[in-house]
CSV table of C-alpha atoms and ligand atoms in Angstrom, one decimal:
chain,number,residue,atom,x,y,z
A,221,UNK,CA,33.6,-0.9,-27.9
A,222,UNK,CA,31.9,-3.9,-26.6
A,223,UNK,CA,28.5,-4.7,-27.6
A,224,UNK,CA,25.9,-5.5,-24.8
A,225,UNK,CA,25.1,-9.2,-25.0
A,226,UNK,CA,22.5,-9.1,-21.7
A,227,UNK,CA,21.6,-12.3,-19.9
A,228,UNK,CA,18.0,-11.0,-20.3
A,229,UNK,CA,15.6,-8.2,-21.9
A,230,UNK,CA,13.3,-5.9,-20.7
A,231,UNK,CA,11.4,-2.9,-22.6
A,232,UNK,CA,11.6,-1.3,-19.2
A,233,UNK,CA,14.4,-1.8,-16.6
A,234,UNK,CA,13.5,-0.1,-13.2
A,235,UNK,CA,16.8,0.7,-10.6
A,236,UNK,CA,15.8,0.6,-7.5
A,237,UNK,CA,12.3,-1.5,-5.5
A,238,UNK,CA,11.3,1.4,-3.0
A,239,UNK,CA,7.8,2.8,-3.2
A,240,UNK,CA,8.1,4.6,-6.3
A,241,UNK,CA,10.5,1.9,-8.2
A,242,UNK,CA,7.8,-0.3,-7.5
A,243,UNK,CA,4.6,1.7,-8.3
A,244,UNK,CA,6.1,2.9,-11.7
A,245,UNK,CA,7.0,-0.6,-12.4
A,246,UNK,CA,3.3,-1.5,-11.9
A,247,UNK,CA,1.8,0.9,-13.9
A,248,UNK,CA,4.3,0.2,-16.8
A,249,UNK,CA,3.5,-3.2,-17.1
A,250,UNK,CA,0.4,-2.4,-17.0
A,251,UNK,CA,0.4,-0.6,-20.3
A,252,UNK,CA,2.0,-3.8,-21.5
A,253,UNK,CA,5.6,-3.0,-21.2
A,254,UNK,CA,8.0,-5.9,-20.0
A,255,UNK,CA,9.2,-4.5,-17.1
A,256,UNK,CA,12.1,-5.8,-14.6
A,257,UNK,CA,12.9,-4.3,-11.6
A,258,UNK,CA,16.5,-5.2,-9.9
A,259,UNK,CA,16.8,-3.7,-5.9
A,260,UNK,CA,18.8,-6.2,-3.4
A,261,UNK,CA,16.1,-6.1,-0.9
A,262,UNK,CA,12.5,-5.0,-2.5
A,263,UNK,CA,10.1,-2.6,-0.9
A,264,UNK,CA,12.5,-1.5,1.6
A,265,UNK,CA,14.2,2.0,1.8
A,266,UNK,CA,12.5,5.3,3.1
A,267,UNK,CA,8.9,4.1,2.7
A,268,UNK,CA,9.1,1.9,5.3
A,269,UNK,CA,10.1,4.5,8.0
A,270,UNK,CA,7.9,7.1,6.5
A,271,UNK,CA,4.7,8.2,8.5
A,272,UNK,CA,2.6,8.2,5.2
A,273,UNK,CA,1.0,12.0,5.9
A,274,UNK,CA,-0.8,12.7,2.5
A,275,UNK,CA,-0.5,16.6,3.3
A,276,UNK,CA,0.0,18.6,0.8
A,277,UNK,CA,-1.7,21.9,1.9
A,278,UNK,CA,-0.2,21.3,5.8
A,279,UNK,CA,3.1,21.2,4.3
A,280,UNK,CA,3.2,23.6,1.9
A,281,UNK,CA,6.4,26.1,1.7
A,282,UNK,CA,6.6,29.6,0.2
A,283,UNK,CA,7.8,29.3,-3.4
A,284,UNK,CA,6.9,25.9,-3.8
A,285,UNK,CA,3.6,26.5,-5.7
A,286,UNK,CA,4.7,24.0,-8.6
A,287,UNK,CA,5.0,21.2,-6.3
A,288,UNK,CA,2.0,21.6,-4.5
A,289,UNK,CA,0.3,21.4,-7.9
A,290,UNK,CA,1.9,17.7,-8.1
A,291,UNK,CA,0.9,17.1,-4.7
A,292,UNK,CA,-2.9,18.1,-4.4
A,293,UNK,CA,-3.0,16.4,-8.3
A,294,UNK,CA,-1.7,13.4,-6.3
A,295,UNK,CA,-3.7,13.2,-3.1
A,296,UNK,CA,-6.4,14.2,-5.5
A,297,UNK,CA,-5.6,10.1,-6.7
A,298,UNK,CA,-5.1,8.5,-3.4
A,299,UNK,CA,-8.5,6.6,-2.9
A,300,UNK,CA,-8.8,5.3,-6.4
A,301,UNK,CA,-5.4,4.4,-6.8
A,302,UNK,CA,-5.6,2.6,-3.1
A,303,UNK,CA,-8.7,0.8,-3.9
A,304,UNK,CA,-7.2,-0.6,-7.5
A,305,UNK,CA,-4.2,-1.7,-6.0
A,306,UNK,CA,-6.1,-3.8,-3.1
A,307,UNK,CA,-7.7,-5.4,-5.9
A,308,UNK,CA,-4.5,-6.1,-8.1
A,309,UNK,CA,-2.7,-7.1,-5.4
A,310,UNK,CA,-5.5,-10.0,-4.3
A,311,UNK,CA,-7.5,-7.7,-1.4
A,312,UNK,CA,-4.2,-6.2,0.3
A,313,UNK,CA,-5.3,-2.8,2.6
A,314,UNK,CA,-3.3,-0.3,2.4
A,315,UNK,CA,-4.3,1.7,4.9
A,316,UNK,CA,-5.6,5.1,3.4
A,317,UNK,CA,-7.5,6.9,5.7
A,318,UNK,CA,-9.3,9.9,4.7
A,319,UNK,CA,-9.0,11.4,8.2
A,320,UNK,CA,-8.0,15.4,7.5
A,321,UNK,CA,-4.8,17.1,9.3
A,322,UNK,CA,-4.6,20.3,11.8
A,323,UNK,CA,-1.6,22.1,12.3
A,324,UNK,CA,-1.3,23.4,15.3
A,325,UNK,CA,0.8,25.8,17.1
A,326,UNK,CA,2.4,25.9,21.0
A,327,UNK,CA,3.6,29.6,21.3
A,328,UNK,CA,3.0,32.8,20.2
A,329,UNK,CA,5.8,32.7,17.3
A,330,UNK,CA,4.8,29.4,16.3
A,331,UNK,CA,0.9,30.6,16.0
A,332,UNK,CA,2.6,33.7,14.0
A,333,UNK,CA,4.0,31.4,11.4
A,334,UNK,CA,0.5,29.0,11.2
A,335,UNK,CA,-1.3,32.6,10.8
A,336,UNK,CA,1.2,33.3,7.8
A,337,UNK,CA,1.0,29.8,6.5
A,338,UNK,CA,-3.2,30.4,6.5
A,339,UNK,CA,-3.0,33.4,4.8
A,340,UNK,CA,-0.6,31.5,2.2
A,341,UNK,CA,-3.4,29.3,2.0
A,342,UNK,CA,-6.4,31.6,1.3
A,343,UNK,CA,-4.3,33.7,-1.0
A,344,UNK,CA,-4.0,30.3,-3.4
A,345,UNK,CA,-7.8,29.4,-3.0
A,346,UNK,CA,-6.6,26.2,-0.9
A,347,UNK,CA,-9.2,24.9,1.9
A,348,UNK,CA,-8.4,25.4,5.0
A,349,UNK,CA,-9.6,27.0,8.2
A,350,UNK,CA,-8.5,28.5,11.4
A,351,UNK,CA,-8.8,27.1,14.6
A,352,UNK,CA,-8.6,28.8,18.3
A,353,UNK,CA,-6.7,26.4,20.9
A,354,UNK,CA,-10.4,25.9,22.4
A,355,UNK,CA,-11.4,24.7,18.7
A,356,UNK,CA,-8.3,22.4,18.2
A,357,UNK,CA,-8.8,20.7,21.8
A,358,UNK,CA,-12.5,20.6,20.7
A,359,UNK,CA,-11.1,18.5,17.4
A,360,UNK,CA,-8.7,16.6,19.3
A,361,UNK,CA,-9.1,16.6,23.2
A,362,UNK,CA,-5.6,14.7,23.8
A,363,UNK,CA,-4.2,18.3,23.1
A,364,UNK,CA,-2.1,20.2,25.7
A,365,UNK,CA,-4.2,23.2,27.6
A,366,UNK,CA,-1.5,25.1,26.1
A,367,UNK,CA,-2.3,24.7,22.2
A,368,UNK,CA,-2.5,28.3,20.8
A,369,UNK,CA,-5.0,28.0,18.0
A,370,UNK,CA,-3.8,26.7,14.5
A,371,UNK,CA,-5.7,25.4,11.2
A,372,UNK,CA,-7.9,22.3,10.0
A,373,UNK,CA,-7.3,21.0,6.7
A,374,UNK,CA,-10.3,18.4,5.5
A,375,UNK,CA,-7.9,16.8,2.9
A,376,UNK,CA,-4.7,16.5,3.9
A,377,UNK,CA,-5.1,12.7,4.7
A,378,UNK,CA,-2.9,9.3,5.4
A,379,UNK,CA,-2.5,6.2,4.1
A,380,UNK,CA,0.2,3.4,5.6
A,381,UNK,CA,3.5,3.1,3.2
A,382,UNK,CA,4.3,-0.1,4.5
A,383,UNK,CA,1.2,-1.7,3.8
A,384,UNK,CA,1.6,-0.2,0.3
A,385,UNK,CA,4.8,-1.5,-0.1
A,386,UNK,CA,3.2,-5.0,0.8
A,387,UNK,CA,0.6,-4.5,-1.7
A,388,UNK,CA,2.7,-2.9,-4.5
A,389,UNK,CA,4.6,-6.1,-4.7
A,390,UNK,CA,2.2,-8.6,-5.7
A,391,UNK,CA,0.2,-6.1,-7.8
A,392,UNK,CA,3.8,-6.2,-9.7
A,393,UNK,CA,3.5,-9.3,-10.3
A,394,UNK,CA,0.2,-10.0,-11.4
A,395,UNK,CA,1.0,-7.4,-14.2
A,396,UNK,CA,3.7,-8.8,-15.3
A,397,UNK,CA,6.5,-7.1,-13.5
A,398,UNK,CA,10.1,-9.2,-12.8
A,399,UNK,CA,11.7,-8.5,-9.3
A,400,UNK,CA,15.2,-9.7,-9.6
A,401,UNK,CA,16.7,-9.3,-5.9
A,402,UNK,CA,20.0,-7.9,-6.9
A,403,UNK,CA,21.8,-4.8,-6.9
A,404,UNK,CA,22.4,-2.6,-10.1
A,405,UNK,CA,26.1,-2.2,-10.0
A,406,UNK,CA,26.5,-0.3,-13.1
A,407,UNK,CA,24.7,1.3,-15.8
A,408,UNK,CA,25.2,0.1,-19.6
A,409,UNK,CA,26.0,2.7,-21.5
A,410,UNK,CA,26.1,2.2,-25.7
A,411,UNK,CA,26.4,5.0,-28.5
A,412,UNK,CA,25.6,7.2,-26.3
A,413,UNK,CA,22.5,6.3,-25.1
A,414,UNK,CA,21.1,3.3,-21.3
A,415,UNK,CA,20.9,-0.2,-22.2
A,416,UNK,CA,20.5,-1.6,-19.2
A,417,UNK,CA,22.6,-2.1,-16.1
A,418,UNK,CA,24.9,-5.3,-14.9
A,419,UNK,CA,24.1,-6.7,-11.8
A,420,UNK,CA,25.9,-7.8,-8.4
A,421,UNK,CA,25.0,-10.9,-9.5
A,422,UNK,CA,27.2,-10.4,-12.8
A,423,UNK,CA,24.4,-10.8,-15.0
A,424,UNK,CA,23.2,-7.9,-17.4
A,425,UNK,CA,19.7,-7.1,-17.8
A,426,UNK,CA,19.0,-5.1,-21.1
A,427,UNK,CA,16.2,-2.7,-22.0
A,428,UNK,CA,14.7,-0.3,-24.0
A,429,UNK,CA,14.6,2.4,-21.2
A,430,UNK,CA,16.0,2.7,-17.6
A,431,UNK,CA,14.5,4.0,-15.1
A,432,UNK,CA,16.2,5.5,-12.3
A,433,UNK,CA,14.6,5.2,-8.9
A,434,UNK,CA,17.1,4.7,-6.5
A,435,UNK,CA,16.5,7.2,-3.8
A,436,UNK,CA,19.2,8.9,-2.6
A,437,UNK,CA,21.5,6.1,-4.4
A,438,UNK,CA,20.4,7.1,-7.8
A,439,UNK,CA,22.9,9.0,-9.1
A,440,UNK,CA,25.9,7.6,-7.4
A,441,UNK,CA,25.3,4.7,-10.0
A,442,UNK,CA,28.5,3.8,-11.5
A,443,UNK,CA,28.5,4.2,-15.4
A,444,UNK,CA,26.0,7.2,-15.3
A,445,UNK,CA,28.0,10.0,-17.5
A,446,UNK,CA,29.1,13.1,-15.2
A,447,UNK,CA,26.1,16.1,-15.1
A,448,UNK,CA,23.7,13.7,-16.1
A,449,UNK,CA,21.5,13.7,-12.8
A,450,UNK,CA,21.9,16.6,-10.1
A,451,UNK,CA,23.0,14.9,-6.6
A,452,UNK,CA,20.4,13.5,-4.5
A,453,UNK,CA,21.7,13.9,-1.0
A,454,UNK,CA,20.1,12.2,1.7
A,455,UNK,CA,18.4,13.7,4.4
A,456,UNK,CA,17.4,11.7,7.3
A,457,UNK,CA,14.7,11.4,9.4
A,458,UNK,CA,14.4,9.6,12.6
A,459,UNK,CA,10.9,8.3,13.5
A,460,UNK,CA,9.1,6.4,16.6
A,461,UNK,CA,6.2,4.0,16.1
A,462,UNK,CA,3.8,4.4,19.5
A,463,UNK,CA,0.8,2.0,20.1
A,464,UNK,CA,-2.6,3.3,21.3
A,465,UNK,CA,-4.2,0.6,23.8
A,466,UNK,CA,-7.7,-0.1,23.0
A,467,UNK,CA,-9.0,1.3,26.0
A,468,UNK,CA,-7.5,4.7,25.2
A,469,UNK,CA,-8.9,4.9,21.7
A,470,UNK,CA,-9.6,7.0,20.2
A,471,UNK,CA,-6.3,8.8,21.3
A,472,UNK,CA,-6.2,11.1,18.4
A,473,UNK,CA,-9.1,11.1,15.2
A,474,UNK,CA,-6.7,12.9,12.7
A,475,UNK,CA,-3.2,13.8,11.6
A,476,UNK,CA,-1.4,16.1,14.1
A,477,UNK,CA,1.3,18.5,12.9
A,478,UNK,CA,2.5,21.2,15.1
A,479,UNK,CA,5.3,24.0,15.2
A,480,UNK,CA,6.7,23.4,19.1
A,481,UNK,CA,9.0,26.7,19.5
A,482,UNK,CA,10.0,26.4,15.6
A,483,UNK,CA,10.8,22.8,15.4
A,484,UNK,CA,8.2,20.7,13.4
A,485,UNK,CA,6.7,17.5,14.5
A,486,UNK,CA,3.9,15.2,13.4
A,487,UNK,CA,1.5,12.6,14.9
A,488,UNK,CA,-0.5,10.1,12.6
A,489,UNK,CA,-2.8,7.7,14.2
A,490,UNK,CA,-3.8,4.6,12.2
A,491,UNK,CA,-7.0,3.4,12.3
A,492,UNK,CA,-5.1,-0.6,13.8
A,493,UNK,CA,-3.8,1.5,16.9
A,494,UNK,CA,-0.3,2.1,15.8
A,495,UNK,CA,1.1,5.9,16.6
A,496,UNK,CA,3.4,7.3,14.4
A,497,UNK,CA,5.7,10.6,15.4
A,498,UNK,CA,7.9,11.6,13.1
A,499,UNK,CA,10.5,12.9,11.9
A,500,UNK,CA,13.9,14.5,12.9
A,501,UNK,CA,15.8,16.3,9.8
A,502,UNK,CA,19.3,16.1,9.6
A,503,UNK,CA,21.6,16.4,6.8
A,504,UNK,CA,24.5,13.5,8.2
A,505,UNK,CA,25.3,12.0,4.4
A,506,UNK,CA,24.3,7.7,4.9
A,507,UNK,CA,23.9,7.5,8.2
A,508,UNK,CA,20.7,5.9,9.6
A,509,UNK,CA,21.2,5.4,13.2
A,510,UNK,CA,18.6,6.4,16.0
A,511,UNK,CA,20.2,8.4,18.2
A,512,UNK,CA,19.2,9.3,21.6
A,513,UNK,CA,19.2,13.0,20.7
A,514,UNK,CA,16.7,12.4,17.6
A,515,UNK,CA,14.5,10.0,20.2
A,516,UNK,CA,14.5,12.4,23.0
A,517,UNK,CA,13.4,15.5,20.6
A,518,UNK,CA,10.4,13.6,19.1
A,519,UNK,CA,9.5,12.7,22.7
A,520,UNK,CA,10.4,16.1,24.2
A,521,UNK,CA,8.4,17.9,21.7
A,522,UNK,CA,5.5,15.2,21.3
A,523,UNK,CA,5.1,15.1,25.2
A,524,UNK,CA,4.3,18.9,24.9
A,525,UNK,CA,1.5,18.9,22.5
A,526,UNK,CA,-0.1,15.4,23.5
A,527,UNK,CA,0.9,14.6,26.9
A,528,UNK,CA,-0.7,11.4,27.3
A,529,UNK,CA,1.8,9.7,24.9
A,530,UNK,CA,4.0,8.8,28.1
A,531,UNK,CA,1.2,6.6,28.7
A,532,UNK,CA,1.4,4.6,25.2
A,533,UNK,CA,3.9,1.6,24.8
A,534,UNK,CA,6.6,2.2,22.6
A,535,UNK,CA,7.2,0.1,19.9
A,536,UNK,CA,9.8,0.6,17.1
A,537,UNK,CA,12.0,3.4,16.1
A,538,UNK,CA,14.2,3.9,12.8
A,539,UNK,CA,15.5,6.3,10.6
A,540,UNK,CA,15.3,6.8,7.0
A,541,UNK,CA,17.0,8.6,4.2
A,542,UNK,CA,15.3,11.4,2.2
A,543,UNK,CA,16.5,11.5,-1.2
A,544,UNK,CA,16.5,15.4,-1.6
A,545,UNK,CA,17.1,16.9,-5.0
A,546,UNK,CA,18.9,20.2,-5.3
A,547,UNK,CA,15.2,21.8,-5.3
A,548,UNK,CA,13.4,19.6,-2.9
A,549,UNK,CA,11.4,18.9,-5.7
A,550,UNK,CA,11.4,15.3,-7.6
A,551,UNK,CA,12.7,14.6,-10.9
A,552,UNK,CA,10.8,13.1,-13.2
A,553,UNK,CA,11.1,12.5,-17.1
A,554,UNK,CA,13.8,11.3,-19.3
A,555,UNK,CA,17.1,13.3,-18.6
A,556,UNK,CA,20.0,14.4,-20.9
A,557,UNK,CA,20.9,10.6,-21.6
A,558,UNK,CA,18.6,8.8,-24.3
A,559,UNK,CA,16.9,5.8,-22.8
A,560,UNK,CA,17.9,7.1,-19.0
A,561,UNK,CA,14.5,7.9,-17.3
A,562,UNK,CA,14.0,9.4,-13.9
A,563,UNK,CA,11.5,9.3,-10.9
A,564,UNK,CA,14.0,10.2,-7.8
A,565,UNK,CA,14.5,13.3,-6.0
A,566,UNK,CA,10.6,13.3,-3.6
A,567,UNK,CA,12.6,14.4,-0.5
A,568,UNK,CA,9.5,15.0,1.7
A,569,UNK,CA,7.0,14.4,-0.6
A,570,UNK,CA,7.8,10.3,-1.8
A,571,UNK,CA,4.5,8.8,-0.1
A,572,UNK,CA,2.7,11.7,-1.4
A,573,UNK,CA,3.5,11.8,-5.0
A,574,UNK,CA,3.8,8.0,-5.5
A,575,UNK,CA,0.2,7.8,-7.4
A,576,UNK,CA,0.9,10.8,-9.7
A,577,UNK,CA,4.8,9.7,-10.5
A,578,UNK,CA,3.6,6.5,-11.7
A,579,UNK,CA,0.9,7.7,-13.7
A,580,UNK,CA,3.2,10.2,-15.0
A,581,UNK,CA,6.4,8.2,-15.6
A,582,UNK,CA,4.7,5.3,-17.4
A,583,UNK,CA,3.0,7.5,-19.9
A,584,UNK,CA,6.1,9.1,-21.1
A,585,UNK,CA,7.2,5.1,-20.9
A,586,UNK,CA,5.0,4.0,-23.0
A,587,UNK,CA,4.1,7.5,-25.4
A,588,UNK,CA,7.5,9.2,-25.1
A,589,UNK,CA,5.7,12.1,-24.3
A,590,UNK,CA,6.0,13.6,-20.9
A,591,UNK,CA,2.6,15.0,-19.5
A,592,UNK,CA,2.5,18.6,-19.0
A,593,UNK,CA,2.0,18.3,-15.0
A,594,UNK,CA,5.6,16.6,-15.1
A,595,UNK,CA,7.5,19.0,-17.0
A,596,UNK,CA,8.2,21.7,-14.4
A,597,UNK,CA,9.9,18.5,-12.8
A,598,UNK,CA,12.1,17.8,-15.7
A,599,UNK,CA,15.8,16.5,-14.2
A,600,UNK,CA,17.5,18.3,-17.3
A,601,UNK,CA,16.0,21.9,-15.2
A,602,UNK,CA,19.6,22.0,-13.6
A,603,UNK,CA,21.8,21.7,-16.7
A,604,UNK,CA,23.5,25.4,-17.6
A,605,UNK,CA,21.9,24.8,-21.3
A,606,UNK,CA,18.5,25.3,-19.3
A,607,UNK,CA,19.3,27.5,-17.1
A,608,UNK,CA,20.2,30.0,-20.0
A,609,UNK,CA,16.9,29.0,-21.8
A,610,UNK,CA,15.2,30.2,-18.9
A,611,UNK,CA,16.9,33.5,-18.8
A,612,UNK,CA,16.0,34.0,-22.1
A,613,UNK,CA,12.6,33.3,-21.9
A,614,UNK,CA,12.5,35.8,-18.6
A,615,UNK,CA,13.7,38.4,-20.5
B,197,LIG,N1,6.8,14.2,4.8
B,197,LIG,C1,7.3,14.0,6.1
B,197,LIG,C2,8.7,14.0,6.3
B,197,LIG,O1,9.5,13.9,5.3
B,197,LIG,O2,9.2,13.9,7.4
């Protein structure tokens, strides 16, 4: 066997210098870990196509109670967490806006499934109300004549992930965190348990504990042992970036989510006049071009519910990849390899549960124990040894 004689040392090496690479690399070196984080093009990746919808109640799906324990936990953190990272990072905004969301709903069917989602709602205790289509277009008179009624949530909010990717970076720094611009090309793997990775650069970086947060990259990693991390598959999502001209503001106050005949759509208005519609889901493996199809959809759709957006200039689209765990639901905590941690796998959720995966992550980093909200998220939940643990415990 050769022995691992790394160009340099970390206690924490983090793959991957997306939004959550980056904020679990913060909060690690804040509890005085030396932490690198290697990514060939930092603060890139999904979070700078996502919307940035802080919605866990509006998004909620049947069965996926767990998760939206994570997510209200983590919206729950969004001002603080905003407001310490402006100041770490030397005053960068990041754009939260604690605006509240409605959902609403163009047809019959669709205002059938908002009803059932409402009732989901009240059943767990959750806050939120029902709206007529007269209420909604009271809310939010941009709305087509046609809106059916729907539901107001006061805290689902937004916050901009690109500004937070902007911030995230020199907050990083200030703590102590090492970007290296380079690509992990492989993991290091000795007696059985991460060292650290090498790099395209040929270096090797050696650490303590790995960190995987490579999106829907991570566990394509060469070197990671077979059944060590479930796949994470991308799913894309196609999104346009509208700008509101001052003399039409205020074109919409909150998030706007609709059903439009069964297909989902969103509409977040930032507070600097930008529009964004999002987001198209396709399961196409790597791809991210913008299609045509995926534009005209958005448009289609987002022309019904708000037609004044023909009016708005449009600025930017792009696609991004989900990183989609066999669940939907992230992983997070050290998997079945010693030393190999986790915090991949947010599919919808990324933006959302950024705060509560670096809080998370970096106290099992730094304690070796894994709080109790994370362990329902455990990425060793998909190994047969767990599955059959679980059937034991059921019966
Ligand atoms: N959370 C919004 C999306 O994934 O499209």
């Amino acid at each position: 066997m050769t022995r691992l004689l790394p160009d340099a040392r970390a206690d924490v090496l983090v793959i991957g210098g997306g939004i959550i690479g980056l904020a679990v690399a913060w909060r690690t070196a804040q509890r005085g870990l030396r932490t690198v984080v290697v990514d060939p093009s930092p603060g890139d990746g999904a979070g700078r196509v996502a919307a940035g919808m802080l919605a866990p109640v509006t998004e909620l799906q049947y069965g996926e109670e767990p998760l939206l324990r994570l997510g209200v936990a983590s919206n729950r953190r969004y001002a603080d967490f905003a407001a310490e990272l402006a100041e770490a990072s030397g005053g960068l905004d990041t754009g939260y806006r604690a605006c509240g969301t409605i959902a609403v709903a163009l047809d019959s069917d669709d205002r059938a499934e908002l009803r059932e989602l409402h009732a989901f709602h009240l059943r767990l205790g959750l806050d939120s109300t029902w709206l007529t289509g007269r209420e909604a277009r009271k809310l939010e008179p941009m709305l087509a004549p046609g809106v059916r009624g729907g539901l107001h949530v006061a805290d689902d909010h937004q916050v901009d992930p690109r500004r937070l990717l902007t911030a995230l970076l020199p907050a990083g720094e200030r703590a102590g965190v090492t970007v290296r611009r380079a690509g992990a090309v492989e993991l290091l793997v000795e007696g059985g348990r991460a060292v650290g990775a090498r790099l395209s650069t040929g270096e090797s970086v050696g650490a303590d504990q790995v960190v995987l947060a490579a999106g829907p990259h991570s566990h394509r990693l060469p070197g990671l042992p077979e059944g060590v991390l479930p796949a994470v598959r991308p799913v894309k999502g196609q999104v346009l970036r509208l700008r509101v001209p001052d003399a039409y503001r205020p074109f919409l106050s909150r998030n706007v989510r609709a059903v439009v005949r069964g297909g989902h759509l969103y509409l977040v208005p930032r507070e600097n006049g930008e529009l964004v519609i999002g987001a198209t889901t396709e399961e196409q493996g790597y791809d991210t071009t913008v299609t045509a199809g995926g534009v005209y959809e958005l448009l289609r759709d987002a022309h019904e519910l708000v037609p004044g957006i023909t009016e708005l200039p449009l600025l930017e689209t792009s696609a991004g990849l989900r990183p989609g765990s066999p669940d939907n639901a992230p992983l997070l905590g050290p998997t079945a390899l010693p030393g190999l941690v986790a915090a991949t796998g947010h599919y919808r959720n990324g933006v959302l549960l950024t705060p509560v995966t670096a809080d998370l992550v970096s106290e099992y980093l730094a304690t070796g124990e894994l709080p109790e909200l994370a362990q329902p998220f455990s990425p060793t939940r998909f190994s047969p040894d767990s599955a059959r643990s679980t059937t034991k415990a059921l019966a």
